[in-house]
């Protein structure tokens, strides 16, 4: 950031002051390069990065942009894009692996040995004060002729499974980008993006036609390697499991109905369930490497039919599910919770019309009103 000060005053033709001197100051941010990243709208275990270059429209002919990748990330080489401020793409062919940098080319240089450095850096929304290990760098050299254009570099990285397999909370990845003339760094910036493994999700839907809640548990959405895991789900007290309804959805294939005996659901993966009271346990035998959906139905117990046969209004029930590994260790910090709404309104009565001539009120009584099927 640079500050510029300007002074002015009004004088007459003789040079005498007519007004006191006034002063104004203007801050100008000199931004050669800036870095941003997010996981929104990205694929499984994917972080999208954006580098803005030469926002000040200076001459960057022959300059080199360097972007370091932290340990735990893998570059998606065909995702690298460079665009001018007007949106037009810069053609540079494919990203070269290793070698020496040349004008108009992108190269990715994996380090022979990992490089660890202590970073102390702060900007709005980000403070870093820790050791960061880098595994390689992405470089591009602008052609040597004069170039005052601003650019935007975008690319994606995959979060390696090994970097988050034993992490049940958000893992941070700090990325470094710099612009230089081949000898000196003009400016650099860091950005940190957190990635939290998505190991379990829970949703529920209630059908008024058969008074049944259908629950869906998505397991291992981050596609990690999890061996001999289990999902424990506490069914709300007013519901009961429909025994033949437990099924597992495998992407691109028909649902697999599972029972109390072990059965194969996918390559080298078997599953079965147990039920103790209201505790439903889904057991996966084998090494899970992709995502599965567990779906099951729970009708309301006959002894609790008052939930839908009386005027109780909206009733909410919270259901919890937990994913455990083979050592009975929870793979998430907190249980996955799902709130289900049951809307019960059996009867309703309103004054529908009033006849002024006869002074009669016609009353309307709704039975099975609004939320209860006829």
Coordinates of C-alpha atoms in Angstrom, one line a residue:
X1 CA 0.0 0.0 0.0
X2 CA 1.4 3.4 -1.0
X3 CA 0.0 6.8 0.2
X4 CA 0.2 9.9 -1.9
X5 CA -0.3 13.4 -0.5
X6 CA -1.2 16.5 -2.4
X7 CA -1.3 20.1 -1.1
X8 CA -3.2 23.1 -2.5
X9 CA -4.0 26.7 -1.7
X10 CA -5.4 29.8 -3.4
X11 CA -3.2 32.8 -4.0
X12 CA -3.7 36.1 -5.8
X13 CA -1.7 37.5 -8.7
X14 CA 0.8 39.1 -6.3
X15 CA 1.5 35.7 -4.7
X16 CA -0.2 36.4 -1.4
X17 CA -2.2 33.6 0.2
X18 CA -6.0 33.9 0.0
X19 CA -6.7 30.7 1.8
X20 CA -4.8 28.4 4.1
X21 CA -3.1 25.4 2.5
X22 CA -5.3 22.2 2.3
X23 CA -4.0 18.7 2.2
X24 CA -5.4 15.5 0.8
X25 CA -4.1 11.9 0.9
X26 CA -4.9 8.9 -1.3
X27 CA -3.9 5.3 -0.6
X28 CA -3.1 3.2 -3.6
X29 CA -2.9 -0.6 -3.3
X30 CA -0.1 -2.0 -5.4
X31 CA -1.3 -5.5 -6.2
X32 CA 1.0 -7.4 -8.4
X33 CA -0.5 -10.7 -7.4
X34 CA -3.3 -12.1 -5.1
X35 CA -4.5 -15.6 -4.2
X36 CA -7.9 -17.1 -3.4
X37 CA -9.2 -20.6 -3.0
X38 CA -12.4 -22.5 -2.1
X39 CA -14.1 -25.9 -2.1
X40 CA -17.5 -24.6 -3.4
X41 CA -18.8 -26.3 -6.5
X42 CA -15.8 -28.5 -6.7
X43 CA -15.7 -32.2 -7.1
X44 CA -14.9 -34.9 -4.5
X45 CA -11.9 -33.9 -2.4
X46 CA -11.2 -30.9 -4.7
X47 CA -10.0 -27.4 -4.0
X48 CA -10.3 -24.7 -6.7
X49 CA -7.6 -22.0 -6.7
X50 CA -7.5 -18.6 -8.3
X51 CA -4.5 -16.3 -8.8
X52 CA -5.0 -12.7 -10.0
X53 CA -2.0 -11.2 -11.7
X54 CA -1.0 -7.6 -12.5
X55 CA -4.1 -5.8 -11.3
X56 CA -2.1 -2.6 -11.6
X57 CA -1.5 -3.0 -15.3
X58 CA 2.3 -2.6 -15.2
X59 CA 4.6 -4.2 -17.7
X60 CA 5.1 -7.9 -16.9
X61 CA 6.7 -9.0 -20.1
X62 CA 9.0 -11.9 -19.3
X63 CA 7.9 -12.2 -15.7
X64 CA 7.4 -15.5 -14.0
X65 CA 4.4 -16.5 -11.7
X66 CA 5.2 -19.3 -9.2
X67 CA 2.6 -21.2 -7.3
X68 CA 3.7 -23.7 -4.6
X69 CA 1.6 -26.7 -3.7
X70 CA 1.5 -27.8 0.0
X71 CA 1.8 -31.4 1.0
X72 CA -1.5 -33.2 0.9
X73 CA -2.6 -31.8 -2.5
X74 CA -2.2 -33.2 -6.1
X75 CA -2.3 -30.9 -9.1
X76 CA -5.1 -31.7 -11.7
X77 CA -2.9 -30.8 -14.7
X78 CA -5.7 -30.5 -17.2
X79 CA -7.5 -27.9 -15.0
X80 CA -4.9 -25.2 -15.4
X81 CA -6.3 -22.2 -17.2
X82 CA -4.9 -18.7 -17.8
X83 CA -7.2 -15.9 -19.0
X84 CA -6.8 -12.2 -19.8
X85 CA -8.9 -9.5 -18.1
X86 CA -11.4 -9.6 -21.0
X87 CA -11.9 -13.3 -20.5
X88 CA -10.0 -14.6 -23.5
X89 CA -7.9 -17.7 -22.9
X90 CA -4.1 -17.8 -23.2
X91 CA -3.0 -20.8 -25.2
X92 CA 0.1 -22.6 -23.8
X93 CA -0.4 -26.2 -24.6
X94 CA -0.3 -28.8 -21.9
X95 CA 1.5 -28.4 -18.6
X96 CA 5.0 -29.8 -18.8
X97 CA 6.3 -32.0 -16.1
X98 CA 9.7 -30.7 -14.9
X99 CA 12.4 -29.2 -17.0
X100 CA 13.4 -25.5 -17.4
X101 CA 10.9 -22.7 -17.7
X102 CA 10.5 -21.1 -21.2
X103 CA 8.4 -18.1 -22.3
X104 CA 4.8 -18.9 -22.9
X105 CA 5.0 -22.3 -21.2
X106 CA 3.6 -23.8 -18.0
X107 CA 5.7 -26.3 -16.1
X108 CA 5.0 -28.3 -12.9
X109 CA 8.2 -29.2 -11.0
X110 CA 7.7 -31.8 -8.2
X111 CA 10.4 -31.4 -5.6
X112 CA 12.9 -34.3 -5.2
X113 CA 12.7 -33.6 -1.4
X114 CA 9.8 -32.0 0.4
X115 CA 10.6 -28.4 1.4
X116 CA 9.4 -27.2 4.9
X117 CA 9.5 -23.5 5.9
X118 CA 8.1 -21.6 8.8
X119 CA 5.5 -19.0 7.4
X120 CA 4.5 -16.0 9.3
X121 CA 2.0 -14.0 7.3
X122 CA -1.2 -12.0 7.8
X123 CA -3.8 -10.4 5.6
X124 CA -7.5 -9.7 6.0
X125 CA -9.2 -13.0 6.9
X126 CA -6.0 -15.0 7.2
X127 CA -3.2 -15.4 9.7
X128 CA -0.5 -18.0 9.3
X129 CA 2.3 -18.7 11.9
X130 CA 3.3 -22.3 11.4
X131 CA 5.5 -24.8 9.4
X132 CA 4.3 -25.5 5.9
X133 CA 5.6 -28.4 3.8
X134 CA 5.6 -28.0 0.0
X135 CA 5.9 -30.8 -2.6
X136 CA 6.3 -28.9 -5.8
X137 CA 5.6 -25.7 -7.8
X138 CA 3.7 -24.6 -10.8
X139 CA 5.3 -21.9 -13.0
X140 CA 4.5 -19.8 -16.0
X141 CA 6.6 -17.3 -17.8
X142 CA 5.0 -14.5 -19.8
X143 CA 6.4 -13.8 -23.2
X144 CA 9.2 -11.2 -23.3
X145 CA 7.4 -8.4 -25.2
X146 CA 5.8 -5.5 -23.3
X147 CA 2.6 -6.7 -21.6
X148 CA 0.4 -4.4 -19.5
X149 CA -2.6 -6.9 -19.3
X150 CA -4.0 -8.3 -16.1
X151 CA -4.5 -12.0 -15.9
X152 CA -6.4 -14.7 -13.9
X153 CA -4.9 -18.1 -13.3
X154 CA -7.2 -20.9 -12.2
X155 CA -6.6 -24.6 -11.4
X156 CA -7.7 -27.4 -9.2
X157 CA -6.0 -29.7 -6.8
X158 CA -7.2 -33.0 -5.3
X159 CA -6.9 -33.6 -1.6
X160 CA -5.0 -36.8 -1.1
X161 CA -6.9 -39.5 0.9
X162 CA -3.8 -40.1 3.0
X163 CA -3.7 -36.5 4.2
X164 CA -7.2 -36.7 5.8
X165 CA -7.9 -40.4 6.5
X166 CA -7.0 -40.0 10.2
X167 CA -8.5 -36.5 10.5
X168 CA -12.1 -36.1 11.8
X169 CA -12.0 -32.3 11.5
X170 CA -11.1 -29.7 9.0
X171 CA -7.6 -29.9 7.5
X172 CA -5.9 -26.6 6.4
X173 CA -3.9 -26.3 3.2
X174 CA -1.9 -23.1 2.6
X175 CA -0.9 -22.2 -0.9
X176 CA 1.7 -19.7 -2.0
X177 CA 1.8 -17.6 -5.2
X178 CA 4.5 -15.1 -6.3
X179 CA 5.3 -12.9 -9.2
X180 CA 9.0 -12.1 -10.1
X181 CA 11.3 -11.0 -12.9
X182 CA 13.4 -14.1 -12.8
X183 CA 15.8 -12.6 -10.2
X184 CA 13.7 -10.9 -7.6
X185 CA 10.2 -11.5 -6.2
X186 CA 8.0 -8.4 -6.8
X187 CA 5.2 -9.6 -4.5
X188 CA 3.7 -12.8 -3.0
X189 CA 0.5 -13.9 -1.4
X190 CA -0.8 -16.8 0.6
X191 CA -4.2 -18.4 0.9
X192 CA -5.5 -21.0 3.2
X193 CA -8.4 -23.3 2.4
X194 CA -9.9 -25.8 4.9
X195 CA -11.2 -29.2 3.8
X196 CA -13.4 -31.2 6.1
X197 CA -13.9 -34.9 5.2
X198 CA -17.5 -35.6 4.5
X199 CA -17.9 -39.0 6.1
X200 CA -21.6 -39.1 7.0
X201 CA -24.8 -37.2 6.1
X202 CA -28.3 -37.9 7.2
X203 CA -31.7 -36.8 5.8
X204 CA -35.3 -37.9 6.4
X205 CA -38.7 -37.6 4.7
X206 CA -42.1 -38.3 6.2
X207 CA -44.9 -39.7 4.1
X208 CA -48.4 -38.8 5.2
X209 CA -49.9 -41.5 3.0
X210 CA -48.5 -44.4 5.0
X211 CA -47.2 -42.6 8.1
X212 CA -43.6 -43.7 7.4
X213 CA -40.3 -41.9 7.7
X214 CA -37.7 -42.8 5.1
X215 CA -34.1 -42.2 6.2
X216 CA -31.1 -41.8 4.0
X217 CA -27.5 -42.0 5.4
X218 CA -24.7 -41.1 2.9
X219 CA -21.5 -42.7 4.0
X220 CA -18.0 -41.7 2.9
X221 CA -18.8 -39.0 0.5
X222 CA -15.1 -38.0 0.4
X223 CA -14.3 -41.5 -0.9
X224 CA -11.6 -42.3 1.7
X225 CA -10.3 -45.8 2.5
X226 CA -12.2 -47.0 5.5
X227 CA -11.9 -50.6 6.6
X228 CA -14.6 -52.6 8.5
X229 CA -16.8 -49.7 9.5
X230 CA -20.2 -49.4 11.0
X231 CA -23.1 -46.9 11.2
X232 CA -25.1 -46.7 14.3
X233 CA -28.5 -45.0 14.0
X234 CA -30.9 -44.3 16.9
X235 CA -34.4 -44.6 15.5
X236 CA -36.8 -42.2 17.3
X237 CA -38.9 -44.0 19.9
X238 CA -42.3 -43.6 18.1
X239 CA -41.0 -45.4 15.0
X240 CA -40.1 -49.0 14.2
X241 CA -37.9 -50.5 11.5
X242 CA -39.6 -52.1 8.5
X243 CA -37.5 -55.2 8.4
X244 CA -37.2 -55.7 4.6
X245 CA -36.6 -52.0 3.8
X246 CA -32.9 -51.7 4.6
X247 CA -31.1 -51.2 1.3
X248 CA -27.8 -49.8 0.1
X249 CA -27.5 -47.7 -3.0
X250 CA -24.4 -48.2 -5.2
X251 CA -23.8 -45.5 -7.8
X252 CA -25.0 -46.7 -11.2
X253 CA -26.4 -50.0 -10.0
X254 CA -29.6 -51.3 -8.5
X255 CA -30.2 -51.0 -4.8
X256 CA -28.9 -53.9 -2.6
X257 CA -31.4 -55.0 0.0
X258 CA -29.5 -56.3 3.1
X259 CA -30.7 -58.3 6.0
X260 CA -29.3 -59.7 9.3
X261 CA -27.0 -62.1 7.4
X262 CA -23.9 -60.8 5.6
X263 CA -24.3 -60.3 1.8
X264 CA -22.1 -58.8 -0.9
X265 CA -23.1 -55.2 -2.0
X266 CA -20.1 -54.2 -4.1
X267 CA -16.6 -55.4 -5.0
X268 CA -15.0 -56.9 -1.9
X269 CA -17.6 -55.2 0.3
X270 CA -20.3 -57.0 2.3
X271 CA -22.9 -55.6 4.7
X272 CA -25.6 -56.7 7.2
X273 CA -27.6 -55.0 10.0
X274 CA -28.5 -55.7 13.6
X275 CA -31.3 -54.2 15.6
X276 CA -31.3 -53.9 19.4
X277 CA -34.3 -52.0 20.6
X278 CA -34.2 -48.7 18.7
X279 CA -30.5 -49.0 17.9
X280 CA -29.9 -49.9 14.2
X281 CA -26.3 -50.9 13.3
X282 CA -25.2 -51.2 9.6
X283 CA -22.0 -53.2 9.4
X284 CA -19.7 -52.9 6.4
X285 CA -17.1 -55.7 6.0
X286 CA -14.1 -54.9 3.8
X287 CA -12.3 -51.8 2.7
X288 CA -14.7 -49.0 1.6
X289 CA -13.2 -46.7 -1.0
X290 CA -16.3 -45.0 -2.4
X291 CA -19.5 -43.5 -1.2
X292 CA -22.7 -45.5 -0.4
X293 CA -26.2 -44.5 0.6
X294 CA -28.0 -46.5 3.3
X295 CA -31.8 -46.2 3.1
X296 CA -34.5 -47.6 5.4
X297 CA -38.1 -47.1 6.3
X298 CA -39.6 -46.7 9.8
X299 CA -43.4 -46.6 10.1
X300 CA -45.0 -44.9 13.1
X301 CA -45.8 -47.6 15.7
X302 CA -49.5 -48.4 16.1
X303 CA -49.2 -47.4 19.8
X304 CA -48.1 -43.9 18.7
X305 CA -50.7 -43.2 16.0
X306 CA -51.8 -40.1 18.0
X307 CA -48.9 -38.4 16.2
X308 CA -51.1 -38.2 13.1
X309 CA -54.7 -38.7 14.3
X310 CA -54.9 -35.6 16.6
X311 CA -54.5 -31.9 16.3
X312 CA -51.0 -31.7 17.6
X313 CA -49.8 -29.3 14.9
X314 CA -46.1 -29.7 13.9
X315 CA -44.1 -32.3 15.8
X316 CA -40.3 -32.5 15.4
X317 CA -38.1 -35.5 16.0
X318 CA -34.3 -35.5 15.9
X319 CA -32.4 -38.6 14.7
X320 CA -28.7 -39.2 15.1
X321 CA -26.2 -41.4 13.2
X322 CA -22.5 -42.0 13.9
X323 CA -19.8 -43.7 11.8
X324 CA -17.3 -45.9 13.5
X325 CA -14.1 -47.5 12.3
X326 CA -12.9 -51.1 13.1
X327 CA -11.6 -50.0 16.5
X328 CA -15.0 -48.6 17.6
X329 CA -13.7 -45.1 17.2
X330 CA -16.0 -42.4 16.0
X331 CA -14.8 -40.9 12.7
X332 CA -16.6 -37.6 13.2
X333 CA -16.4 -35.1 16.0
X334 CA -20.1 -34.9 16.5
X335 CA -23.1 -37.3 15.6
X336 CA -24.8 -36.4 12.3
X337 CA -28.2 -35.1 13.2
X338 CA -31.4 -34.9 11.1
X339 CA -34.6 -33.2 12.1
X340 CA -37.9 -34.7 10.9
X341 CA -41.2 -32.8 10.9
X342 CA -44.6 -34.5 11.2
X343 CA -47.6 -32.2 10.7
X344 CA -50.7 -33.5 12.4
X345 CA -54.0 -31.7 11.9
X346 CA -57.0 -34.1 12.0
X347 CA -59.9 -31.7 12.1
X348 CA -60.6 -28.0 11.7
X349 CA -63.7 -25.8 11.9
X350 CA -64.3 -22.4 10.4
X351 CA -67.2 -20.0 9.8
X352 CA -67.5 -20.3 6.0
X353 CA -70.3 -17.8 5.2
X354 CA -72.9 -15.5 6.8
X355 CA -76.3 -14.8 5.2
X356 CA -77.4 -11.3 6.2
X357 CA -81.0 -11.9 5.0
X358 CA -81.6 -15.0 7.1
X359 CA -78.9 -14.1 9.7
X360 CA -77.6 -17.6 9.4
X361 CA -73.9 -18.7 9.7
X362 CA -72.8 -21.8 7.7
X363 CA -70.1 -23.7 9.4
X364 CA -67.5 -25.8 7.7
X365 CA -65.8 -28.7 9.4
X366 CA -62.7 -30.2 7.7
X367 CA -61.9 -33.8 8.6
X368 CA -58.4 -35.1 7.7
X369 CA -57.6 -31.5 7.2
X370 CA -54.6 -30.2 5.3
X371 CA -51.8 -32.5 6.4
X372 CA -53.7 -35.8 6.7
X373 CA -54.5 -37.7 3.5
X374 CA -58.2 -38.4 2.6

